[in-house]
Coordinates of C-alpha atoms and ligand atoms in Angstrom, one line a residue:
X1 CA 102.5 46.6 93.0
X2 CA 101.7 49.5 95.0
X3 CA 105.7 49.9 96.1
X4 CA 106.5 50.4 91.9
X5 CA 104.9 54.0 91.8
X6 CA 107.0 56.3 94.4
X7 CA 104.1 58.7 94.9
X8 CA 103.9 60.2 98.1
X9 CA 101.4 62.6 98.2
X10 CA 99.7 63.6 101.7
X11 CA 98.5 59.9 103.0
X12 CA 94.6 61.5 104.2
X13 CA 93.8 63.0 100.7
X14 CA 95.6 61.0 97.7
X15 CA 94.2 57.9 96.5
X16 CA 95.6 54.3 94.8
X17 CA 94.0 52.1 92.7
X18 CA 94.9 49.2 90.1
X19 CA 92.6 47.3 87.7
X20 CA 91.8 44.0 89.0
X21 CA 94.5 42.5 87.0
X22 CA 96.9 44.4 88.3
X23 CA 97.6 45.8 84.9
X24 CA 97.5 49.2 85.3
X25 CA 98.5 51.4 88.6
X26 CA 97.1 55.2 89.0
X27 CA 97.7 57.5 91.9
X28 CA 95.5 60.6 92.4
X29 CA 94.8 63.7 93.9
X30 CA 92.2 65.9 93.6
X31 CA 88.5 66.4 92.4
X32 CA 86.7 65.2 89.3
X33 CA 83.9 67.0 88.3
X34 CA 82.7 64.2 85.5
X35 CA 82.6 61.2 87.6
X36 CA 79.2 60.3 86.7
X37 CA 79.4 60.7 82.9
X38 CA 82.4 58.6 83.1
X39 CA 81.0 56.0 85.6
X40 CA 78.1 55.9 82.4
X41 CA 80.7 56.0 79.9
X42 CA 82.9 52.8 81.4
X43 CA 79.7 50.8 81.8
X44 CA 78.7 51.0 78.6
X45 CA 82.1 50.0 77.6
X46 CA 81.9 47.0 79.3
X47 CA 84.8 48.2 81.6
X48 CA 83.1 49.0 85.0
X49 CA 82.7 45.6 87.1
X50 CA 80.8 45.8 90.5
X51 CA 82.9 47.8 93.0
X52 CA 85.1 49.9 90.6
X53 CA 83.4 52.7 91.3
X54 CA 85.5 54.8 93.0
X55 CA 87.2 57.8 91.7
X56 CA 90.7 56.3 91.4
X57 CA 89.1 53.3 90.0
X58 CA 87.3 55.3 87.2
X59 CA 90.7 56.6 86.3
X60 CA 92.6 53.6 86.4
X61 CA 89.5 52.4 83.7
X62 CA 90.2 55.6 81.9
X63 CA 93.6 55.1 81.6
X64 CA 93.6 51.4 80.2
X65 CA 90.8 52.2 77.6
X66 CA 93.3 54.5 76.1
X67 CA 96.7 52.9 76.0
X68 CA 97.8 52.3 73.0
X69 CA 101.3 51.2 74.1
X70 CA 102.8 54.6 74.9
X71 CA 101.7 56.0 78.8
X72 CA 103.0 59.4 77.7
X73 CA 100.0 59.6 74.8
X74 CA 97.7 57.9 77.1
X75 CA 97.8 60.7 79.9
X76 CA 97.1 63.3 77.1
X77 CA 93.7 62.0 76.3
X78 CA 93.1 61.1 79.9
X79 CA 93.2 64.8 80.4
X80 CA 91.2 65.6 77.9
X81 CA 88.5 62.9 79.0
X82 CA 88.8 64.1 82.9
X83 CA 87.6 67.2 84.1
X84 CA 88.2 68.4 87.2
X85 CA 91.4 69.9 89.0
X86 CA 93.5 66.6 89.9
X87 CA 97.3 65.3 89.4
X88 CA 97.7 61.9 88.5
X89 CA 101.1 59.3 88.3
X90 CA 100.2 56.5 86.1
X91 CA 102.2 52.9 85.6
X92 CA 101.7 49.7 83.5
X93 CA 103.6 46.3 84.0
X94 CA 103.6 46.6 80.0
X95 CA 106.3 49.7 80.2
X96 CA 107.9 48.4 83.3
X97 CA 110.4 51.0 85.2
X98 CA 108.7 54.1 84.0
X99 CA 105.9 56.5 85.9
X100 CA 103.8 59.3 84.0
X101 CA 102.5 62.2 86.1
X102 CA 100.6 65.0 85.1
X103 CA 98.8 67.7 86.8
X104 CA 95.7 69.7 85.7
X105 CA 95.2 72.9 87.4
X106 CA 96.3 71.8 90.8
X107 CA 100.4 71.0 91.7
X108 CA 103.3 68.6 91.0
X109 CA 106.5 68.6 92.2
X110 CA 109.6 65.9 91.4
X111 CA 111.7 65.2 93.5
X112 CA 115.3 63.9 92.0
X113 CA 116.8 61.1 94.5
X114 CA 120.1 59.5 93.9
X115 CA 118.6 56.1 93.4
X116 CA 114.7 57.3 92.4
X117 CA 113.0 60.1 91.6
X118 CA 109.9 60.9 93.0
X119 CA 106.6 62.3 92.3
X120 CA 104.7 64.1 94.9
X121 CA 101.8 67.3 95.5
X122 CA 104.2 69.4 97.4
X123 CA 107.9 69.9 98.7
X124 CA 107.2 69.4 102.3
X125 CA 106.2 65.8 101.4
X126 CA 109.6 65.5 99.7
X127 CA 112.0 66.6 101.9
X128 CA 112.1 62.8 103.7
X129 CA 113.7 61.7 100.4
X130 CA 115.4 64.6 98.7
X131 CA 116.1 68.3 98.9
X132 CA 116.4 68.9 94.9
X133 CA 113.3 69.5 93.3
X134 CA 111.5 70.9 89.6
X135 CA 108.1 71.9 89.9
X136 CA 105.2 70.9 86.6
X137 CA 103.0 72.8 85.6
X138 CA 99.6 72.3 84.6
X139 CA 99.5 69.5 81.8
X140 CA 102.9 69.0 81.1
X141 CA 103.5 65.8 80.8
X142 CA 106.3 64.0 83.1
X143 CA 107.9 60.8 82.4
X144 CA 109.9 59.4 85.1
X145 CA 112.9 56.3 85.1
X146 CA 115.1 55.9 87.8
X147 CA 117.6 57.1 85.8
X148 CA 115.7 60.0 84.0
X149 CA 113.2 62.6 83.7
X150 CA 111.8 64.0 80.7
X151 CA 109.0 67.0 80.6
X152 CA 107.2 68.1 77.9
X153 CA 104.3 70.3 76.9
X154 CA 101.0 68.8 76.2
X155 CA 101.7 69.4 72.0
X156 CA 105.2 67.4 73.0
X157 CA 107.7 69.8 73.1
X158 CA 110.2 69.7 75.4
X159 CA 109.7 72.1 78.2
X160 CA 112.3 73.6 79.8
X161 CA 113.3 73.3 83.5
X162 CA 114.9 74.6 86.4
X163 CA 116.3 72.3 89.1
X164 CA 116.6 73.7 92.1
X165 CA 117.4 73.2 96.0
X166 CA 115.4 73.1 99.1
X167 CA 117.1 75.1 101.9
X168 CA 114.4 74.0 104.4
X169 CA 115.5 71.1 106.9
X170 CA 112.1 69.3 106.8
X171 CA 109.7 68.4 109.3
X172 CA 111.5 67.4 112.6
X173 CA 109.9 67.9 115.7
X174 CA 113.1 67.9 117.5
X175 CA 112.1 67.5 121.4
X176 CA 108.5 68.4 121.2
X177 CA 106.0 66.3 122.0
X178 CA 103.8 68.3 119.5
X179 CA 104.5 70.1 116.1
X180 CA 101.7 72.8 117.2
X181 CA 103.8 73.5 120.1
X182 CA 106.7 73.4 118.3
X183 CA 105.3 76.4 115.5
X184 CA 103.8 78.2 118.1
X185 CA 107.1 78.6 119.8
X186 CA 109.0 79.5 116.4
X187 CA 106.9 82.6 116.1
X188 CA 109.5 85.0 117.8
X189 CA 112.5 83.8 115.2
X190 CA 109.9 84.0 112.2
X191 CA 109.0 87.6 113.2
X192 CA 113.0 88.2 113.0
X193 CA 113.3 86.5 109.9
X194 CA 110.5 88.6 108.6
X195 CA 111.9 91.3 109.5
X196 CA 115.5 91.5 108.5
X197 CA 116.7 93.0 105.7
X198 CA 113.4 94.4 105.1
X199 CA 113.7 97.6 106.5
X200 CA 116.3 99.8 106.2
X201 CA 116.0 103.6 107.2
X202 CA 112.5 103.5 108.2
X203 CA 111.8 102.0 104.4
X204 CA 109.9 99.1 104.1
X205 CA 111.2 96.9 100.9
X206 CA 110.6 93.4 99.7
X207 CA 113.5 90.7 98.1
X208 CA 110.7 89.5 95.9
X209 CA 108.5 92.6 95.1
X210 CA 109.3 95.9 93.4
X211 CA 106.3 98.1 92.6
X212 CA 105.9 101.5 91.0
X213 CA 103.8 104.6 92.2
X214 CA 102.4 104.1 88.4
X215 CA 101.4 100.4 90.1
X216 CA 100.1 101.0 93.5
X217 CA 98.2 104.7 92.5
X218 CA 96.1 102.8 89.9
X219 CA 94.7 100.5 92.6
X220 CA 91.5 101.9 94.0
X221 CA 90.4 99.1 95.6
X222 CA 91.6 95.8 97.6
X223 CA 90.3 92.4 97.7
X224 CA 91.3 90.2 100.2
X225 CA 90.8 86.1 99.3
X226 CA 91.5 83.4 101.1
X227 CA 89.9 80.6 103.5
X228 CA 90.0 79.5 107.0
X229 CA 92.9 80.9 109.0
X230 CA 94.4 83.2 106.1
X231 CA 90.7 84.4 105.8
X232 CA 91.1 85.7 109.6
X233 CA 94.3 87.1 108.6
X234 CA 92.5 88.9 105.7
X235 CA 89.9 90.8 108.2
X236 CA 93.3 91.8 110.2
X237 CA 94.0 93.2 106.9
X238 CA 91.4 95.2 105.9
X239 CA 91.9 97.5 109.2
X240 CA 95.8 97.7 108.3
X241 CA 95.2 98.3 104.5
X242 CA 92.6 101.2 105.2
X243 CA 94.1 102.5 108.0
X244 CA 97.5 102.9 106.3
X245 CA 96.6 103.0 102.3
X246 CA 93.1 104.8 102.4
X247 CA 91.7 102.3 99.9
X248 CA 88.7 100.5 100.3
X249 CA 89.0 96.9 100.9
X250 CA 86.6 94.0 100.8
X251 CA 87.1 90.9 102.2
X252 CA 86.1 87.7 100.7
X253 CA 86.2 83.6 101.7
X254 CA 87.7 82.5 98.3
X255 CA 84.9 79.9 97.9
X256 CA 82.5 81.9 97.9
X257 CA 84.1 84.4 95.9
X258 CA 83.3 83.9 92.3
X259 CA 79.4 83.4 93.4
X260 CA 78.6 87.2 93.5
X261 CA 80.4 88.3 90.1
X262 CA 83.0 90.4 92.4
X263 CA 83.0 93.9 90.8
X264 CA 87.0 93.9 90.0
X265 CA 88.8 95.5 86.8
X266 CA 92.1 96.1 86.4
X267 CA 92.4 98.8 89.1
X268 CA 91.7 96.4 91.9
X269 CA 94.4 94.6 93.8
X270 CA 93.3 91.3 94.6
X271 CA 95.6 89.6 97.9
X272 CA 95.0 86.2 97.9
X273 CA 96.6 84.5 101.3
X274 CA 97.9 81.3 100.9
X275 CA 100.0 79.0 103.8
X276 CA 100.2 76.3 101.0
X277 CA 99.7 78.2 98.2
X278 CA 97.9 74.6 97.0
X279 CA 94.6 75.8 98.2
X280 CA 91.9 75.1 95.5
X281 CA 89.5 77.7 96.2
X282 CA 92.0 80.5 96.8
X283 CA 93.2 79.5 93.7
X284 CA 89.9 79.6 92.0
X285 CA 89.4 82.9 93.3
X286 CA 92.7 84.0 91.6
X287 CA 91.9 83.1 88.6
X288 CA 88.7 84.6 88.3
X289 CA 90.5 87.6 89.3
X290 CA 93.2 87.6 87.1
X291 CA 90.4 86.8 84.1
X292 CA 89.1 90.1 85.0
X293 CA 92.4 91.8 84.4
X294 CA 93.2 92.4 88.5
X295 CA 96.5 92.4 89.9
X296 CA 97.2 89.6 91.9
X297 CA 99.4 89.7 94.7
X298 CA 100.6 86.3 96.6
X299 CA 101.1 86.8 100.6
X300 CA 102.2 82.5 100.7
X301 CA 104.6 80.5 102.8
X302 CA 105.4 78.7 99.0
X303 CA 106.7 81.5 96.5
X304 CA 107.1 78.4 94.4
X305 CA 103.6 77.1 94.9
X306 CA 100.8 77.2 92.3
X307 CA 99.2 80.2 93.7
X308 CA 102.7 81.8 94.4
X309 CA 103.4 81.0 90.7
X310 CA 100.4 82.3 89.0
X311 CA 99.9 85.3 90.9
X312 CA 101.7 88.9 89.6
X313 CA 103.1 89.6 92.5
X314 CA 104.2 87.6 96.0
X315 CA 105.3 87.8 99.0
X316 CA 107.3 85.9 101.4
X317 CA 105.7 84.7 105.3
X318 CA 109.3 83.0 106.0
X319 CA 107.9 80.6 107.8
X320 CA 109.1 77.2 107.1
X321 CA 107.3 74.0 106.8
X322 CA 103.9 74.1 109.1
X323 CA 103.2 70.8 109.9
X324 CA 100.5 70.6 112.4
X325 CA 97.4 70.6 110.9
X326 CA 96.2 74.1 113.3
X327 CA 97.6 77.2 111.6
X328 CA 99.8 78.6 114.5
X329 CA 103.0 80.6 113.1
X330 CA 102.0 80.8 109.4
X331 CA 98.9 83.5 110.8
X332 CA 101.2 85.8 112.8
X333 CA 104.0 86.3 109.9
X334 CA 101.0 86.8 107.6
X335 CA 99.6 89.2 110.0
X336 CA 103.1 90.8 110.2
X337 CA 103.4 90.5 106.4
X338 CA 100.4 92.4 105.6
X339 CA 101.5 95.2 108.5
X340 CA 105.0 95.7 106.1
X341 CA 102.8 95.4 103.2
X342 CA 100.6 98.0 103.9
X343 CA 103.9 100.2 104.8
X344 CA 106.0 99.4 102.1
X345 CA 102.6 100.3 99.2
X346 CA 101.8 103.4 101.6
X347 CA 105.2 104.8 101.9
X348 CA 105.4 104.3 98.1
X349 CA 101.4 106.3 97.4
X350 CA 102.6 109.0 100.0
X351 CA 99.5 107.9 102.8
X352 CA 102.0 106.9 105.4
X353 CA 104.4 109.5 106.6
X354 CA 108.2 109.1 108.2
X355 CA 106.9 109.6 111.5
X356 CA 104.0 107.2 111.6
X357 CA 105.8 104.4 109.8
X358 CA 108.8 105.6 112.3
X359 CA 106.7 104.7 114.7
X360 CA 105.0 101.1 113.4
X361 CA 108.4 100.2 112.5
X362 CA 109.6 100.7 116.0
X363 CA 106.4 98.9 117.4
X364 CA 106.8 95.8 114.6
X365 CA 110.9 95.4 115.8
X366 CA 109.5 94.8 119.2
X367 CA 107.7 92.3 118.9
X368 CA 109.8 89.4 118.7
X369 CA 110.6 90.2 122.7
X370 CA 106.9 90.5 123.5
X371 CA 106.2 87.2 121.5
X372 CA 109.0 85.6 123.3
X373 CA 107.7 86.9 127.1
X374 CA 104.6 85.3 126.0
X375 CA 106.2 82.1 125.5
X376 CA 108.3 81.9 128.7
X377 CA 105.2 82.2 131.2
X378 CA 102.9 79.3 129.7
X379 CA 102.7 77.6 133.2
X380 CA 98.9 79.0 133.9
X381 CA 97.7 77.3 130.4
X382 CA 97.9 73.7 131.6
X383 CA 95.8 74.9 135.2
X384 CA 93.2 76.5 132.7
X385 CA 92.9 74.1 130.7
X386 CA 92.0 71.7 133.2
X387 CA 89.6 74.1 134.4
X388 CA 87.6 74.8 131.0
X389 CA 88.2 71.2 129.3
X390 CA 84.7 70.0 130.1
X391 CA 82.9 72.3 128.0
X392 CA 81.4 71.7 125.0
X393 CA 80.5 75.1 123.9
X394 CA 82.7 77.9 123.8
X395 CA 82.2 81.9 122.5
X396 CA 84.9 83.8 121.6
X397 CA 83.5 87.5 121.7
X398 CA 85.5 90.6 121.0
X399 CA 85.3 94.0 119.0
X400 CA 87.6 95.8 116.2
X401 CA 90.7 94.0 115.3
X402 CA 89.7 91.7 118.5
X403 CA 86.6 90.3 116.5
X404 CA 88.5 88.5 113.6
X405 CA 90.7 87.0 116.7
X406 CA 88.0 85.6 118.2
X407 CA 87.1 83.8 115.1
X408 CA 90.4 82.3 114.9
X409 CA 90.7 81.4 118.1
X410 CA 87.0 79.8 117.6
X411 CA 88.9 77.7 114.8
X412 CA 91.7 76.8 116.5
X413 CA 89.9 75.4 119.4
X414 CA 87.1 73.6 116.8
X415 CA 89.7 72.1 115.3
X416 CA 92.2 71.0 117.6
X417 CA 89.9 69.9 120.7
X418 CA 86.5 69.0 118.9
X419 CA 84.8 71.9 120.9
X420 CA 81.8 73.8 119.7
X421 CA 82.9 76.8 119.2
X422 CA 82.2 80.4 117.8
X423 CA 83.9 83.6 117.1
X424 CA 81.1 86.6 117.3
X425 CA 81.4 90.3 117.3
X426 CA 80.9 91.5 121.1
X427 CA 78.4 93.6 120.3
X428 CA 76.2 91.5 117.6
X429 CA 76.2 88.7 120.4
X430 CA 73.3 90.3 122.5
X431 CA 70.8 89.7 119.1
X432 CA 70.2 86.4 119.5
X433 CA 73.3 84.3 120.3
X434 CA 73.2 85.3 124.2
X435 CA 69.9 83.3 124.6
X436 CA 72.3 79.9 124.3
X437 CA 74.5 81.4 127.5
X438 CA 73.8 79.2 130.5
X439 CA 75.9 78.7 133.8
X440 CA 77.8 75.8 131.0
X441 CA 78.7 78.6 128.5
X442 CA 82.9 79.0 128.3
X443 CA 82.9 82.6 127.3
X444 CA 86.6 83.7 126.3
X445 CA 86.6 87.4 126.0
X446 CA 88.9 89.3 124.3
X447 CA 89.7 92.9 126.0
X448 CA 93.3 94.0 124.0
X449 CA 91.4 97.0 122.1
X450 CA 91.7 99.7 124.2
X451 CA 88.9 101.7 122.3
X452 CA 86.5 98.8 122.5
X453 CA 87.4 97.9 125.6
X454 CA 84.8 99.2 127.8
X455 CA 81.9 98.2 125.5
X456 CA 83.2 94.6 125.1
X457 CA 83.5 94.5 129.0
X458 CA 79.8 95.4 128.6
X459 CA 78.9 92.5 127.1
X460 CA 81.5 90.1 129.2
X461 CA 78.7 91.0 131.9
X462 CA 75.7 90.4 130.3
X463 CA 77.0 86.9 130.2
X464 CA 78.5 86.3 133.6
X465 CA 75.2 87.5 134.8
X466 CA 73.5 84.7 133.0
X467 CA 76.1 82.3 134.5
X468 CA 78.5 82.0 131.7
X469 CA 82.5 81.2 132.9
X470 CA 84.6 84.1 131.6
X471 CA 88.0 84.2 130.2
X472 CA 89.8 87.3 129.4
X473 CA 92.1 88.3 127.5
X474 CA 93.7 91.2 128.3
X475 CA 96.6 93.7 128.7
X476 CA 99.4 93.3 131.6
X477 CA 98.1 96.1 134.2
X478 CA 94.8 95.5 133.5
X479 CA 93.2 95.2 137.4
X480 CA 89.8 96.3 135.9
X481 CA 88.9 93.7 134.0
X482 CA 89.9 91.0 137.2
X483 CA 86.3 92.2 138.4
X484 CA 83.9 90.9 136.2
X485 CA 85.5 87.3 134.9
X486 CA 87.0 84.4 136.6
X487 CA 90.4 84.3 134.8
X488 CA 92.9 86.4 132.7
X489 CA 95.8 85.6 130.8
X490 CA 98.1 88.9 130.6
X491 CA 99.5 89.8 127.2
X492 CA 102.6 92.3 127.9
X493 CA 101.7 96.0 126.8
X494 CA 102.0 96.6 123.0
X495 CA 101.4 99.3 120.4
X496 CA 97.4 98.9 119.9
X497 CA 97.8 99.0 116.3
X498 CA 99.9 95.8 115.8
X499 CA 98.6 94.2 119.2
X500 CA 96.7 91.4 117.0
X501 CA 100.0 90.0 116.5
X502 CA 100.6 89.2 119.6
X503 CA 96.5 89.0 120.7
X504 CA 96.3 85.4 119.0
X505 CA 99.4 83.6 120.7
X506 CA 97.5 83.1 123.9
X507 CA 94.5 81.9 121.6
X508 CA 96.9 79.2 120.3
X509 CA 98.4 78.2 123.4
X510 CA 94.8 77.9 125.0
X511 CA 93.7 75.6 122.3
X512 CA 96.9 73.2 122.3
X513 CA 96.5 73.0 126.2
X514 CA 92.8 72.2 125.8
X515 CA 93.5 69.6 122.9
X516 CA 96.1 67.9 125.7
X517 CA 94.1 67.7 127.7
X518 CA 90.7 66.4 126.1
X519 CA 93.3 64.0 124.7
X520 CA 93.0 64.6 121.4
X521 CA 95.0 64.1 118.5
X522 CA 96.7 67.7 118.3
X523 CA 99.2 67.8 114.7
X524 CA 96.2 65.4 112.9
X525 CA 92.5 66.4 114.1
X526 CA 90.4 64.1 112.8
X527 CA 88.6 65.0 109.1
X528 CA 91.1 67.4 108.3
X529 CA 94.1 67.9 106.1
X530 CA 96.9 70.4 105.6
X531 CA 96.3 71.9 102.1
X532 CA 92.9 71.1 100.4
X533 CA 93.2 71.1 96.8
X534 CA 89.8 70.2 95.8
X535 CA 86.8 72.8 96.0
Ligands
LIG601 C1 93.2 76.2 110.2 C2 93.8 76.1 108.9 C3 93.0 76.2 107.7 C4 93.8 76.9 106.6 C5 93.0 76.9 105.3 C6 93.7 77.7 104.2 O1 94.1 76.0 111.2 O2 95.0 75.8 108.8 O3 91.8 76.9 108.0 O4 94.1 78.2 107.0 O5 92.7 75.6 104.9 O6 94.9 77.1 103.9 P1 96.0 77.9 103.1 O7 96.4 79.0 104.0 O8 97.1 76.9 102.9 O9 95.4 78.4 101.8

């Protein structure tokens, strides 16, 4: 039964379930925020037996309870019975051939085949099966043949919509053993395709964003929003937006957003960063922000995506379908993004001038080279690796735009290599966390910032004198720093300003190497999933 309903949402976080006679088949996705009431309301029905207590299974109860002979009506008062932020495909033997799909608040996408159509949470998942695509919005109502699609609006009219073409070639990890590798190694071409066409005389402009000096001079503050990696990308971004737009900006993990009553109007810029663009709590946190009459600008790899969709404004990472479960490319051309960003609203307000975006400009165009030097002397990662594997607890310590690094590099080692690890401040570590530094501490210092550099070199021996193993990370030239640790991987010299770009590469490489080599399942750590769409 299973086979009839071509869902084919992300295996680790979409859920199947039929009634026990097989009656009725519902796919889901997603969180429900009633279960209880409903597990209540069912019993009392007389329509929960003994182990159909799971989500899906409430649903599937939910779903049958209504019909009334038409699936189409059914979903309607399935949504309004269900709360939460979920999609849902739906099939009955009764109205053989046909599969109803619906989404509320979270994403659906079609996917026409020659021979099927297809329902699924994203495009990537699509791509096996077809390139052509039309993406739902939240509660129209999809009903799917073989032969034909029909959408219409929750009151039932028909809504009108676009089909269009995916130009991406899908997840292929050609002759890589692993898709991390694989993404970290595209980050030279994605900083080309960034960049081109997006500059021309020293003028930053966007394909997908045209805004005013009206627009950007009535922002007095930013917000950045976003989780995990994009959060990282975020702190980056405060440092680029002040620096270059002279605009206070906070920076906020999107789940956590809503909980302090943010104090936005409509003169704050909210940036939500997005891989996905799927991500429930960044899209929570856009919301909220648009209810309070912000402007909401997009940075997502997914212009199409929910969050691309509902914000005001977006912007384009170019970065193609990220696969691997570890962030890798997706944070360097948001990074990049947010440096073009920052030029293009700056050159617009009159805070950057000709020579200092001259002179960014310059630095940004170089970095596809310096990325790509990177990349061609990886032999000392698998020898390092090898080295540090053992430990269990790791510190990634560095000041300035070297802190927020060390949290991502933290991450990507947590996450890929089940290693304990933590991203701290330099300076904050000595009040309190250096009591845990034994002669087993892996200490992985970052010295790129040159006006940090001496103090974080400070605390790199404070540590070594308690024992710790010391890592640096540091700037080609560099014979200082040799001194006081007991490796260093070189980065080549770049422009101090947009070094963070290039700062977080040997980050990623050190975590893949370390993952290989605790053997660990690299593109799928386990627990984890590549957008999370519930809160
Ligand atoms: C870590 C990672 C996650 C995501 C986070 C947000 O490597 O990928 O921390 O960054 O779940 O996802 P997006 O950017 O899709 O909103």
């Amino acid at each position: 039964l299973s086979n009839v309903l071509g869902f084919i949402g992300k295996k680790q976080n979409s859920f199947l379930a039929s009634d026990s006679a097989e009656d009725f088949l519902v796919v889901f996705k997603g969180n429900i925020e009633n279960g209880e009431e409903l597990k209540k309301w069912l019993a009392e029905e007389g329509l929960l037996t003994e182990g159909e207590a799971t989500t899906t299974k409430l649903l599937v109860q939910t779903v049958k309870y209504y019909y009334k002979g038409k699936l189409e009506e059914t979903i309607k008062d399935v949504l309004d019975k269900v709360q939460g932020i979920f999609t849902l495909g739906v099939f009955t033997k009764q109205e053989p051939g046909k599969v109803v799909a619906v989404t509320k608040d979270s994403s659906l996408v079609i996917g026409l085949g020659d021979e099927n159509n297809f329902i699924a949470s994203d495009i990537i998942s699509l791509l096996p099966y077809t390139k052509k695509c039309m993406l739902i919005n939240s509660k129209e109502v999809c009903v799917l043949t073989p032969e034909e699609i029909k959408v219409t609006t929750i009151s039932g009219e028909i809504a009108s919509k676009e089909i269009f073409d995916v130009s991406w070639n899908g997840a292929d990890k050609g002759s890589y053993e692993h898709f991390m590798l694989k993404e970290i190694e595209e980050q030279p071409a994605g900083f080309r395709t960034n960049l081109s066409g997006r500059v021309v005389n020293n003028q930053v402009k966007f394909e997908s964003l045209t805004l005013s000096s009206e627009i950007v001079n009535r922002w007095k503050k930013i917000f950045i929003v976003a989780c995990g990696t994009s959060y990282h990308a975020g702190l980056i971004g405060k440092g680029v937006f002040e620096s270059l737009l002279h605009i206070p900006v906070e920076v906020e993990i999107a789940s956590e957003f809503s909980y302090r009553g943010p104090l936005i109007n409509k003169d704050t810029l909210v940036i939500v960063i997005s891989q996905s663009g799927e991500t429930a709590d960044t899209l929570a946190a856009l919301r909220e922000a648009k209810s309070k009459g912000a402007s909401v600008l997009a940075i997502t790899n997914v212009l199409t995506s929910t969050i691309g969709r509902e914000s005001d404004y977006s912007v384009y990472i170019w970065s193609g379908p990220e696969i691997a479960i570890a962030s890798t490319k997706a944070f360097t051309a948001m990074l990049l993004v947010e440096y073009l960003l920052a030029l293009y609203i700056g050159q617009i307000k009159g805070t950057v001038g000709d020579t200092q975006a001259k002179e960014i400009i310059g630095a940004l165009f170089a970095l596809p080279d310096l990325a790509a030097k990177i990349l061609n002397s990886t032999e000392q990662y698998e020898k390092i690796a090898q080295k540090y594997k053992e430990h269990t607890n790791a510190f990634f310590l560095g000041r300035g735009f070297d802190w927020p690094l060390s949290l991502e590099g933290a991450l990507k080692l947590k996450e890929t290599s089940y290693v304990h690890a933590e991203g701290y401040p330099a300076g904050e570590f000595k009040h309190g966390s250096l009591a845990l530094v034994t002669d087993d501490t892996f200490i992985i210092a970052l010295c790129v910032q040159k006006n940090t550099y001496e103090k974080t070199l400070a605390n790199v021996k404070e540590c070594r004198a308690r024992g710790a193993k010391v890592l640096a990370i540091a700037l080609e030239g560099d014979k200082e720093v040799t001194q006081y640790v007991d490796d260093v991987i070189y980065l080549p010299k770049v422009n101090n300003f947009i070094a963070p770009i290039l700062t977080v590469i040997p980050l990623q490489l050190l975590a893949y190497n370390i993952s290989k080599a605790r053997g660990c399942n690299v593109d799928q750590p386990r627990n984890l999933v590549k957008s999370i769409v519930i809160e």
